[in-house]
Coordinates of C-alpha atoms in Angstrom, one line a residue:
Chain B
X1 CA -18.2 7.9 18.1
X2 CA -15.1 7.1 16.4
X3 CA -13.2 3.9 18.0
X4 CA -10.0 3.4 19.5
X5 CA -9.7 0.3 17.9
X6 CA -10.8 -1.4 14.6
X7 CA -11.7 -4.9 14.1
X8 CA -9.4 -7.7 12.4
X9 CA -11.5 -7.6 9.8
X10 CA -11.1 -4.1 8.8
X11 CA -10.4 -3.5 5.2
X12 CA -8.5 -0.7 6.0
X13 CA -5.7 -3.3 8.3
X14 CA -6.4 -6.2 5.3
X15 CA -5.9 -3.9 2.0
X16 CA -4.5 -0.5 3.4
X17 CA -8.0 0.4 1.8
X18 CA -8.7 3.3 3.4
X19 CA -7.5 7.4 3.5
X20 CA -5.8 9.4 6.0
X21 CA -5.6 13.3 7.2
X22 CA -3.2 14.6 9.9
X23 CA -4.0 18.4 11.1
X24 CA -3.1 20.6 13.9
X25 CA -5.7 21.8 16.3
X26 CA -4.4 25.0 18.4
X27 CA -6.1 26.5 21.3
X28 CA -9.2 23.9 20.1
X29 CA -9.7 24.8 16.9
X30 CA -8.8 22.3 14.0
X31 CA -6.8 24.3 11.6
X32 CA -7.7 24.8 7.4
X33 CA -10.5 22.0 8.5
X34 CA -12.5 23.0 5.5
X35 CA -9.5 21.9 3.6
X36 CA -9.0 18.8 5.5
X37 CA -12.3 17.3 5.1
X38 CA -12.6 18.3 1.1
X39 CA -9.7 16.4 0.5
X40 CA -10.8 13.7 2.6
X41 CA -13.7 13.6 1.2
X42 CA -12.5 13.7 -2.4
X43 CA -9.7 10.7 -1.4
X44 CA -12.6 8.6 -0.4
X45 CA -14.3 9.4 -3.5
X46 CA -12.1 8.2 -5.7
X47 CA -11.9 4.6 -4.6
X48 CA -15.7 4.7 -4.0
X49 CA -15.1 4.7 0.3
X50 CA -17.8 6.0 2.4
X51 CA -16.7 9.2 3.6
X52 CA -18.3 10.3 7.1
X53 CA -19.9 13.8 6.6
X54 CA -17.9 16.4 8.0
X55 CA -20.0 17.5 11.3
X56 CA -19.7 14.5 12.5
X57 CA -15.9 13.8 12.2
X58 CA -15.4 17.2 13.2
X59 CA -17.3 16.3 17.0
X60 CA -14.8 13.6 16.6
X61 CA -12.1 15.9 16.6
X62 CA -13.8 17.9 18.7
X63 CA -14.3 15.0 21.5
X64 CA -10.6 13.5 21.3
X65 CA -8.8 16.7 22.0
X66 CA -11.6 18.2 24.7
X67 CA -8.6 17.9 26.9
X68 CA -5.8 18.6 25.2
X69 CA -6.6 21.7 23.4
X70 CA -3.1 21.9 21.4
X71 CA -2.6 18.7 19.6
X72 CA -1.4 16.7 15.9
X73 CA -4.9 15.0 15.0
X74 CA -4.9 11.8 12.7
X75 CA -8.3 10.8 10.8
X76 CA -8.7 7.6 8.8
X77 CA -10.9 6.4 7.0
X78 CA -11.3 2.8 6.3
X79 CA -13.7 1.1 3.8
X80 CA -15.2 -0.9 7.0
X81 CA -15.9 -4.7 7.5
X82 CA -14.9 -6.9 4.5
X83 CA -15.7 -10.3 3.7
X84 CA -12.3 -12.4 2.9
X85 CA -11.4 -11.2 -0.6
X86 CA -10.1 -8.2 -2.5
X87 CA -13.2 -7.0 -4.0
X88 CA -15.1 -3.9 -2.0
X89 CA -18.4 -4.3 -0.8
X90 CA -20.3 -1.7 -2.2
X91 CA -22.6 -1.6 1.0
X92 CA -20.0 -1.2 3.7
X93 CA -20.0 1.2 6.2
X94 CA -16.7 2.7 6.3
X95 CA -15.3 2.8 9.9
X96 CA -13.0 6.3 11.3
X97 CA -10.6 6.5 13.9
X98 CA -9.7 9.5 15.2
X99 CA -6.5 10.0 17.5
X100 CA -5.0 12.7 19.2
X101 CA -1.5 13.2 20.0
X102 CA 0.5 16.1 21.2
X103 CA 2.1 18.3 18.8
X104 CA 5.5 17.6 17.4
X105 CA 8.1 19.8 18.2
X106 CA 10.5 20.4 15.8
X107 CA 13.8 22.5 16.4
X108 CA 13.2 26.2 15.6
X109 CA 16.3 26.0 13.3
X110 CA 14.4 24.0 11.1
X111 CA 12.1 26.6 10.3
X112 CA 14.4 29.5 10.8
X113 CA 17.6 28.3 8.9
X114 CA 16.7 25.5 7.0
X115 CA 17.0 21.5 7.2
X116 CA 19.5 19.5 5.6
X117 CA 17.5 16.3 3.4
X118 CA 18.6 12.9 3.0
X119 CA 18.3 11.7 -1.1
X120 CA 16.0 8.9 -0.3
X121 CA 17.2 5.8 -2.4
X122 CA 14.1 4.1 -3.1
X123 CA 12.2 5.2 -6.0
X124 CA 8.3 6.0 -6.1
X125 CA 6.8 3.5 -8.2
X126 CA 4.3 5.1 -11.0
X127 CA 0.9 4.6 -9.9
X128 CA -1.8 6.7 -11.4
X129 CA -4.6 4.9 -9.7
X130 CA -3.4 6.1 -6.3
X131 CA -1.4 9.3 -7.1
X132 CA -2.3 12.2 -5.4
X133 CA -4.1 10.7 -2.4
X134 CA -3.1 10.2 0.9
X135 CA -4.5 6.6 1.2
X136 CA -3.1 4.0 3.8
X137 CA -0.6 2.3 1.3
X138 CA 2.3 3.9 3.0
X139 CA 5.2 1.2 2.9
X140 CA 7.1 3.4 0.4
X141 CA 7.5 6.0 2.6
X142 CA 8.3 3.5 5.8
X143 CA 11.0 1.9 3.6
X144 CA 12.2 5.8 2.7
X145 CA 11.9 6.7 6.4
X146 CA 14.1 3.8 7.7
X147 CA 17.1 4.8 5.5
X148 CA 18.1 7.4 8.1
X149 CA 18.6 7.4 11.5
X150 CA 17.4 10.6 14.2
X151 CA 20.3 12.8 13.3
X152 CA 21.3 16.0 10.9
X153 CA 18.6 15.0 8.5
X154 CA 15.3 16.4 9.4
X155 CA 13.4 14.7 5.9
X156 CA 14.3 13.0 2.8
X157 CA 14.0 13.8 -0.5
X158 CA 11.5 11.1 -2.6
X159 CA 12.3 11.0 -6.9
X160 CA 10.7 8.8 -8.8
X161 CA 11.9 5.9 -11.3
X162 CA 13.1 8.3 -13.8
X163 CA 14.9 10.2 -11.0
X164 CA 12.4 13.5 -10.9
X165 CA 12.4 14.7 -7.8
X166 CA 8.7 14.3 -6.2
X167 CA 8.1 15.2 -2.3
X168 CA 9.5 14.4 0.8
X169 CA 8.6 11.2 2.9
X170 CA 6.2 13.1 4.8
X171 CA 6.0 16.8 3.2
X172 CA 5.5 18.6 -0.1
X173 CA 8.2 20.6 -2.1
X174 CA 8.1 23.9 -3.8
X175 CA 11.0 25.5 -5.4
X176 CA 11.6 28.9 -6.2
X177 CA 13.6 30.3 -9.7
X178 CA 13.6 33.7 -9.9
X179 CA 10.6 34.7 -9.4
X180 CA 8.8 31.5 -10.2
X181 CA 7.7 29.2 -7.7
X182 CA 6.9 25.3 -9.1
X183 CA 6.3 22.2 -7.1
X184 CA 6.3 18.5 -8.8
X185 CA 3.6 17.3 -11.0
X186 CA 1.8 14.5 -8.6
X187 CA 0.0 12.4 -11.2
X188 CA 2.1 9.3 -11.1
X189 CA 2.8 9.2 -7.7
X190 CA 3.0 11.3 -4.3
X191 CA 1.0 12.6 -1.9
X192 CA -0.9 16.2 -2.9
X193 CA -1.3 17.8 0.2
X194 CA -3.7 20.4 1.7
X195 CA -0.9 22.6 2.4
X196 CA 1.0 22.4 -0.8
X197 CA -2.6 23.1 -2.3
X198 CA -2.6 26.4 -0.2
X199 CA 0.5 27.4 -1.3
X200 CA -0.5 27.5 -4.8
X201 CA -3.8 29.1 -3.9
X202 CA -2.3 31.7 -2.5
X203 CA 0.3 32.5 -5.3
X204 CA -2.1 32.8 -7.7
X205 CA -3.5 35.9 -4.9
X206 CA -0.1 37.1 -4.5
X207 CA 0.4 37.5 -8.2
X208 CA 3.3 35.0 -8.3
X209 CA 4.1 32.9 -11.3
X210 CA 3.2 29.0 -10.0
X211 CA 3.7 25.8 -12.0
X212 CA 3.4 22.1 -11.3
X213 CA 5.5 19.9 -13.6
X214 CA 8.5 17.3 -13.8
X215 CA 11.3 18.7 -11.9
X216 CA 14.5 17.1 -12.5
X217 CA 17.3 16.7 -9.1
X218 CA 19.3 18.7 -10.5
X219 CA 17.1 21.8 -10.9
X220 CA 15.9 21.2 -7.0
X221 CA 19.9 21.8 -6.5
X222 CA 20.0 25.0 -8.5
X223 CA 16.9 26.7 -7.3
X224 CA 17.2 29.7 -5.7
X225 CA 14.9 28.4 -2.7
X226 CA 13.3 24.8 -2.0
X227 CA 11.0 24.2 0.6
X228 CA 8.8 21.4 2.8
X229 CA 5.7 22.0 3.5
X230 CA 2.6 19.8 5.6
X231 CA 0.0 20.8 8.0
X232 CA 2.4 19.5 11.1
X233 CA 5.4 21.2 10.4
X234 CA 3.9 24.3 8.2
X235 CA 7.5 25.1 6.0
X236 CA 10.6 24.3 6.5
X237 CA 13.6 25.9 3.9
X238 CA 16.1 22.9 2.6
X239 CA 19.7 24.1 2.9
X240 CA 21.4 21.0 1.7
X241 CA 20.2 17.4 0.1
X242 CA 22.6 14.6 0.4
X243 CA 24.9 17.1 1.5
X244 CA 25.1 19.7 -1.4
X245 CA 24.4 23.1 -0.3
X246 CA 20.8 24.6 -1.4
X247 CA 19.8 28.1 -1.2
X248 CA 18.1 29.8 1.2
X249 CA 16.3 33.1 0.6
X250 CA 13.3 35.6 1.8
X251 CA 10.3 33.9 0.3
X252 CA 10.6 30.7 2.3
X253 CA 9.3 32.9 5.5
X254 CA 6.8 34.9 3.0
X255 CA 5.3 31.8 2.0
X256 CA 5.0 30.6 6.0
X257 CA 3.2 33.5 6.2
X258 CA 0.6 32.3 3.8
X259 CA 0.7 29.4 6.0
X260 CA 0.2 30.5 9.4
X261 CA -2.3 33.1 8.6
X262 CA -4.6 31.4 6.4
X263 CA -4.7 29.2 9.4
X264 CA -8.0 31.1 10.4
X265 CA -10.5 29.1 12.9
X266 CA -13.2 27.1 11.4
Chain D
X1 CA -3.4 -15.6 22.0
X2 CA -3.8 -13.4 18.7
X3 CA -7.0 -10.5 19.0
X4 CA -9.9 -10.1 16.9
X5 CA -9.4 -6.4 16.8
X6 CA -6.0 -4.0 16.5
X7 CA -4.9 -1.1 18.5
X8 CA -6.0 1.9 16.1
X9 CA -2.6 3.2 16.3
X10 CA -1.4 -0.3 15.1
X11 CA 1.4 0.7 12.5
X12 CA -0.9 -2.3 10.0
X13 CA -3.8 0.0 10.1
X14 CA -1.9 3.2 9.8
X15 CA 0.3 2.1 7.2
X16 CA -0.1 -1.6 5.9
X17 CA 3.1 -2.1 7.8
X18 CA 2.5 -5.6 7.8
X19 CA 2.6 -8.8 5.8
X20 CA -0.9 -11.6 5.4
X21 CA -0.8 -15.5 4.9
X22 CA -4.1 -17.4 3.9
X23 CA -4.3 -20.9 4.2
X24 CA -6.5 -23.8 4.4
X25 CA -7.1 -25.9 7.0
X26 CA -8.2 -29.2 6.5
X27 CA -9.3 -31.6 9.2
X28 CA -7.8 -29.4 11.6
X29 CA -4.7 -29.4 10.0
X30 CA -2.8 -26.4 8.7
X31 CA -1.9 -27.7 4.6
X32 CA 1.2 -26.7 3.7
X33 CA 2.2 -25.0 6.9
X34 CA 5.9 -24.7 6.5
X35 CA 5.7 -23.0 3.6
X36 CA 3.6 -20.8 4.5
X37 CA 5.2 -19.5 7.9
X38 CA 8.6 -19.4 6.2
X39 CA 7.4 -17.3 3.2
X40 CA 5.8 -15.2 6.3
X41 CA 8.6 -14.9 8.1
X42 CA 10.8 -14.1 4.9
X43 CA 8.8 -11.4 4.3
X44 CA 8.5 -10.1 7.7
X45 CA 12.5 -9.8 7.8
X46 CA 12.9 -8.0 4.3
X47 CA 11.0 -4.9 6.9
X48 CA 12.3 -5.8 9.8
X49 CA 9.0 -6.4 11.2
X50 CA 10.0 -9.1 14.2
X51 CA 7.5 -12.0 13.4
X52 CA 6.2 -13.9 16.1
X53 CA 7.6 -17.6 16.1
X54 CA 6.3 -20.6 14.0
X55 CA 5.1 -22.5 16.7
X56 CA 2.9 -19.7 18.4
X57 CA 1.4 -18.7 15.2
X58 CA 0.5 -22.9 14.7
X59 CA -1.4 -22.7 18.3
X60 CA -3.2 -19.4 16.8
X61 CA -4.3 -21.1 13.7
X62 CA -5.4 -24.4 15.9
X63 CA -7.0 -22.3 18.5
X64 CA -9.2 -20.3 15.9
X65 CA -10.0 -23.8 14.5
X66 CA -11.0 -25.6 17.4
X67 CA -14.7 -25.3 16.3
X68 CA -14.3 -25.5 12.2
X69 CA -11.8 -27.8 11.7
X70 CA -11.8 -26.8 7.6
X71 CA -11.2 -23.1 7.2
X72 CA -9.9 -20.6 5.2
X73 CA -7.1 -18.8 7.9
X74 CA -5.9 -15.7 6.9
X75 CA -2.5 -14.3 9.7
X76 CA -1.9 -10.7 9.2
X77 CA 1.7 -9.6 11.3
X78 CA 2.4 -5.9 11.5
X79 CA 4.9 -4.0 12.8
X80 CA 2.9 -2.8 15.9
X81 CA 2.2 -0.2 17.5
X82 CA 3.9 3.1 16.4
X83 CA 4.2 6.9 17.2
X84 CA 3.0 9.2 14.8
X85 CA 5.2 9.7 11.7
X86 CA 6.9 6.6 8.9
X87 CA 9.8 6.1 11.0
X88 CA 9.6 2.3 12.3
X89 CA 10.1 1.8 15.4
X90 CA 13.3 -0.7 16.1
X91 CA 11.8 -2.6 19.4
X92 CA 8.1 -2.6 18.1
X93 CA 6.7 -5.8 19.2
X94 CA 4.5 -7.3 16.2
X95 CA 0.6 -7.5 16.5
X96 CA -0.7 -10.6 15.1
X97 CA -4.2 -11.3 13.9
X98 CA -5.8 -15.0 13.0
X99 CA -9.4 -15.2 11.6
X100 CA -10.6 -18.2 10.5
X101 CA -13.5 -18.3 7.9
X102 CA -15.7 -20.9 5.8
X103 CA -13.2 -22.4 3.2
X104 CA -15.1 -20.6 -0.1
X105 CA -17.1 -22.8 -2.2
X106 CA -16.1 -22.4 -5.9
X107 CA -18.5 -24.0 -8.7
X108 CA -16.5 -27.1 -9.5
X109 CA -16.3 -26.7 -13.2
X110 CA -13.7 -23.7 -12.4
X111 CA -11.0 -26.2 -11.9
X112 CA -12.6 -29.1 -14.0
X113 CA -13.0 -27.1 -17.4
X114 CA -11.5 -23.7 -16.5
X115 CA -12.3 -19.7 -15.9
X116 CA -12.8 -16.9 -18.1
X117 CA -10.7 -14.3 -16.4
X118 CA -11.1 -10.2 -17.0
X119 CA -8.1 -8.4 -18.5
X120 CA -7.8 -5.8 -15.5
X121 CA -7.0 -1.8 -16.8
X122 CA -4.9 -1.2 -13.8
X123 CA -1.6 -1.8 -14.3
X124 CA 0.4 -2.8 -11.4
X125 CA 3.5 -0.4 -10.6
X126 CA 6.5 -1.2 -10.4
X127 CA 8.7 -1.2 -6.8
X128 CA 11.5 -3.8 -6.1
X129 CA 11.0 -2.8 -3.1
X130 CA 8.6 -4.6 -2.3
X131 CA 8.0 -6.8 -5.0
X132 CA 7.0 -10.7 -4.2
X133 CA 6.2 -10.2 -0.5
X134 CA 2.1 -10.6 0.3
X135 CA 2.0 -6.9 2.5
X136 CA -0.3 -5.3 3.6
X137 CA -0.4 -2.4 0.6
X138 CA -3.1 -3.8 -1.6
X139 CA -4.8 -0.9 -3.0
X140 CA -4.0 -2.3 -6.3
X141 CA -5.9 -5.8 -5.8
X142 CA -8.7 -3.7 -4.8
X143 CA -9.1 -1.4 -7.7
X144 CA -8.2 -4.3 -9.8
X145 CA -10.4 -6.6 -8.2
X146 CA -13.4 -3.7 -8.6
X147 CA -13.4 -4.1 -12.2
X148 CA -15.9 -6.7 -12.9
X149 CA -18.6 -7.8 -10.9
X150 CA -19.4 -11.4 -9.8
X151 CA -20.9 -13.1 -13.0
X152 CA -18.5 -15.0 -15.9
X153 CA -15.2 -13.4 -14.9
X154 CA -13.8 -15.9 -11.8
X155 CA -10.3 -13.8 -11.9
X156 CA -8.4 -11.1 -13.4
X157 CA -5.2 -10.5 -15.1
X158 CA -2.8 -8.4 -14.1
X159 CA -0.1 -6.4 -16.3
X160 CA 2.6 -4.3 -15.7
X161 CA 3.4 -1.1 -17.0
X162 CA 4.8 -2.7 -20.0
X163 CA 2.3 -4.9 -20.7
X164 CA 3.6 -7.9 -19.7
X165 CA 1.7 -10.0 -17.4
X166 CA 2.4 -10.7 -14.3
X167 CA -0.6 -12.5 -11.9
X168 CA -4.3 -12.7 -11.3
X169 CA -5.5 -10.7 -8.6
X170 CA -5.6 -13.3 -6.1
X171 CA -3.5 -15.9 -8.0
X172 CA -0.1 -16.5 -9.6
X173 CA 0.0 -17.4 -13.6
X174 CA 2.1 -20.0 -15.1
X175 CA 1.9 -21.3 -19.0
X176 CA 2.8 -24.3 -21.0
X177 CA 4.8 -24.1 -23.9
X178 CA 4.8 -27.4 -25.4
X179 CA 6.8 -29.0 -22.3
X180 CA 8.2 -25.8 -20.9
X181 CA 6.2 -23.9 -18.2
X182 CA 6.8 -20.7 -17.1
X183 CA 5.8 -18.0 -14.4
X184 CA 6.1 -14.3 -14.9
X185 CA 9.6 -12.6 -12.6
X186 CA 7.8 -11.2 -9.8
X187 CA 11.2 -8.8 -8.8
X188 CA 9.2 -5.3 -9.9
X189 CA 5.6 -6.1 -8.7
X190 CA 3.3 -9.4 -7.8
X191 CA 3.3 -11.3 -5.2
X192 CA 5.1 -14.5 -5.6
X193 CA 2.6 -17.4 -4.2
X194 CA 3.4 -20.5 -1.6
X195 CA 2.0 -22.5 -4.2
X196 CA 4.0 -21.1 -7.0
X197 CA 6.5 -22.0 -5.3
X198 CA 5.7 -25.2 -4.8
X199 CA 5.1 -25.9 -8.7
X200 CA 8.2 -24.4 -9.5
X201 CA 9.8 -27.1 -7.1
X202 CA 7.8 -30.2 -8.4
X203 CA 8.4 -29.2 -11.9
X204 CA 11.6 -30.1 -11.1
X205 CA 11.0 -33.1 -9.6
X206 CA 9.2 -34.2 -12.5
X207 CA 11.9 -33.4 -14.6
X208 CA 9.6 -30.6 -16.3
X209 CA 11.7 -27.7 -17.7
X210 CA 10.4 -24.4 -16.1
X211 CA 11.2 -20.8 -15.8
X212 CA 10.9 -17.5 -14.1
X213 CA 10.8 -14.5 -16.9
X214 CA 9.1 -11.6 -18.3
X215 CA 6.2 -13.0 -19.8
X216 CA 4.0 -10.5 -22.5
X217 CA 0.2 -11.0 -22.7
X218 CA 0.5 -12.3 -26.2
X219 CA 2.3 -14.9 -25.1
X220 CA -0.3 -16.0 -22.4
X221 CA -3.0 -16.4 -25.0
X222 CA -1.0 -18.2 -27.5
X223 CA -0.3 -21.0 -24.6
X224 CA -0.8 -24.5 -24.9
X225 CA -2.2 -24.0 -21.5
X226 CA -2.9 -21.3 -18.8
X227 CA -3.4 -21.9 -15.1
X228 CA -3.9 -20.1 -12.1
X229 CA -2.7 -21.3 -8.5
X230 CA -3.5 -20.0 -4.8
X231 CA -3.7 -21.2 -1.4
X232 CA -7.3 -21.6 -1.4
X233 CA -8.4 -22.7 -5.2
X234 CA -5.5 -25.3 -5.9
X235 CA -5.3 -24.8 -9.5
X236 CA -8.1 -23.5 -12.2
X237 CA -7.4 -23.5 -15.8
X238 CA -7.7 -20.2 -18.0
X239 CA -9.9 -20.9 -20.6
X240 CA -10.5 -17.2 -22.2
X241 CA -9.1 -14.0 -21.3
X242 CA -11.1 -10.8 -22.2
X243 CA -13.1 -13.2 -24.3
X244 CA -10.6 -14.9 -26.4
X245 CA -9.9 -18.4 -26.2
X246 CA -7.0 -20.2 -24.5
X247 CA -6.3 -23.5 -25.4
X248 CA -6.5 -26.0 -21.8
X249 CA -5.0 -29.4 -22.0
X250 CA -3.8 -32.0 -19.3
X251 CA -1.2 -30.7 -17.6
X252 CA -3.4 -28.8 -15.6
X253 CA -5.0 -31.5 -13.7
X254 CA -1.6 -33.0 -13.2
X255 CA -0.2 -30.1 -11.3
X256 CA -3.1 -29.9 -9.6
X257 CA -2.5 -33.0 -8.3
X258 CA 0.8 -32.5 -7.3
X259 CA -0.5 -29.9 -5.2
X260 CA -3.6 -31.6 -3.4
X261 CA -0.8 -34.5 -2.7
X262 CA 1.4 -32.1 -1.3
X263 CA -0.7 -30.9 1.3
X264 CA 0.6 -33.2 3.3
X265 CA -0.2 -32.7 7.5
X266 CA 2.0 -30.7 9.4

């Protein structure tokens, strides 16, 4: 059974070395689970952690919300025990916690009419190593998070060193031109999510143009719709970022669609 | 009295919101103390993360002592617990953890005739942000520190994105220049030691001409000499890096000495 604790000598307290899912379960059912535990899965794989096979975390999830059938679930992974020292032990057993807490609730505005975004002032440093993954090296986004206070802005708006626009401190972005949707390229740094991986999935279905590239602050400005998407929140539209007006516009609630639906039980 | 395990919803686990010390101590006394809980605390307040006093970390570090009176002491002080999400919480109360280990045993001819240290392919990213503080976000250490296996290599070099060095995985770097020694800027990545800190300080002492700059890898291998410093090893000479030879020389063993004599008790 996954713990309520983990030992001082956790890797994943010592090093951040370690992955992490968050995931809605509604009316007991943990939502796009299969896509959860893939990209859990495939974190781990990629820095060589132990994964737990995906019945049994799912009895995890199972076991932690047997009472509260509506609730935000958090999974991490951790590489397990370590010796004192950087380097991984190649036989450790990785540990999992597994929490659940009630689901957020965000003002309906946010999904209906749109957030206004805070332009985050600390840059994403370039990592390849890391990019993509949702591992537990998360001060960037607590330094990003801090800059505003409970408020007007609902998320901030992450660039990167060269000032390309990347995600938001806790959510993915898409932007639509035209009729072309495109959503940052995530191989230096960011976070790519199981929901902005839907999205694009189900673009590709919908027979709409989909690219991910560089995507300069400006452009995010100009689009004719931006969005925020993450398994909590599902998509909110952006009407303004540091307080210039963005455009809002009938695919944000087509595309939450894609969301909600595909949300089908496990 | 500091715990041997953390709350899973500890904001160090979650996030590496946290900052890590390790020490020695030494007949039951903590070597270079002061330094080491100021650099802590320093970097505790560039997060705000409210570190817990001087004085009630010292009766930790005694306390997990008590039986092994020479120990390797690692603190780790995060942010504490947290709700869900990056936002820190202003009135968290810090979680602190003290583990006390065997000092390691390194072969004595690493800091008698040197180390061959492994050119690491990572490079580290760059983040001002959190440059020079010893956090808890160490994924790069890891992956850096995964490269070799035990055998010749005793350390590895670290570069930047431009190529110019900046540490070992586990050390900080200085070189001699005829009588000029220098140490790589640590304000875009690194970590920037105790016992750099300390060389830097009796360099000037000595009336040795140092410096803090960018410092490209060609440069390092052209040195007169080459020497890495922690907590734990003192000082090793560099005597090859990805198997070419650096020159070693006697000023090694006399900043080495000025460290062992400044380990004076608490």
């Amino acid at each position: 059974m996954a713990s309520d604790s983990v030992p001082a000598t956790d890797r994943g307290l010592a090093y951040g070395d370690g992955m992490f899912r968050t995931l809605q379960v509604r009316a007991g059912r943990a939502v796009h689970w299969e896509r959860h535990v893939e990209k859990l899965a495939a974190d781990c794989g990629r820095l060589a952690i132990a994964c737990p096979a995906a019945d049994v975390l799912h009895e995890d999830v199972m076991a932690v919300t047997a009472e509260q059938p509506d609730a935000a679930v958090k999974i991490i992974i951790t590489r397990g025990i370590g010796a004192r020292g950087y380097r991984p032990t190649i036989d450790a057993r990785a540990n999992r916690v597994v929490i659940a807490t009630p689901l957020p609730v965000y003002p309906e505005r946010y999904a209906m009419e749109g957030v206004m975004a805070h332009l985050c002032r600390i840059r994403l440093g370039t990592q390849p190593a890391l990019a993509g993954m949702k591992h537990l090296n998360r001060l960037e986004n607590v330094i990003a998070r801090a800059e505003w206070e409970e408020g007007p802005y609902a998320e901030g708006i992450l660039c990167d060193e060269q000032g390309d626009v990347i995600s938001g401190t806790m959510t993915n972005l898409f932007i639509l031109e035209g009729e072309r949707l495109s959503t940052p390229d995530l191989s230096r740094c960011g976070v790519a999510g199981v929901t902005r991986a839907l999205v694009l999935e189900r673009a590709v279905t919908a027979g709409i143009a989909s690219s991910i590239e560089r995507i300069a602050l400006d452009r995010v400005v100009r689009a004719d719709e931006v969005f925020l998407v993450n398994s909590l929140i599902g998509l909110w539209p952006v009407r303004s970022i540091a307080g210039k007006a963005v455009r809002t516009g009938p695919m944000a609630s087509r595309i939450r669609n894609w969301i909600d639906e595909s949300g089908s039980p496990r």
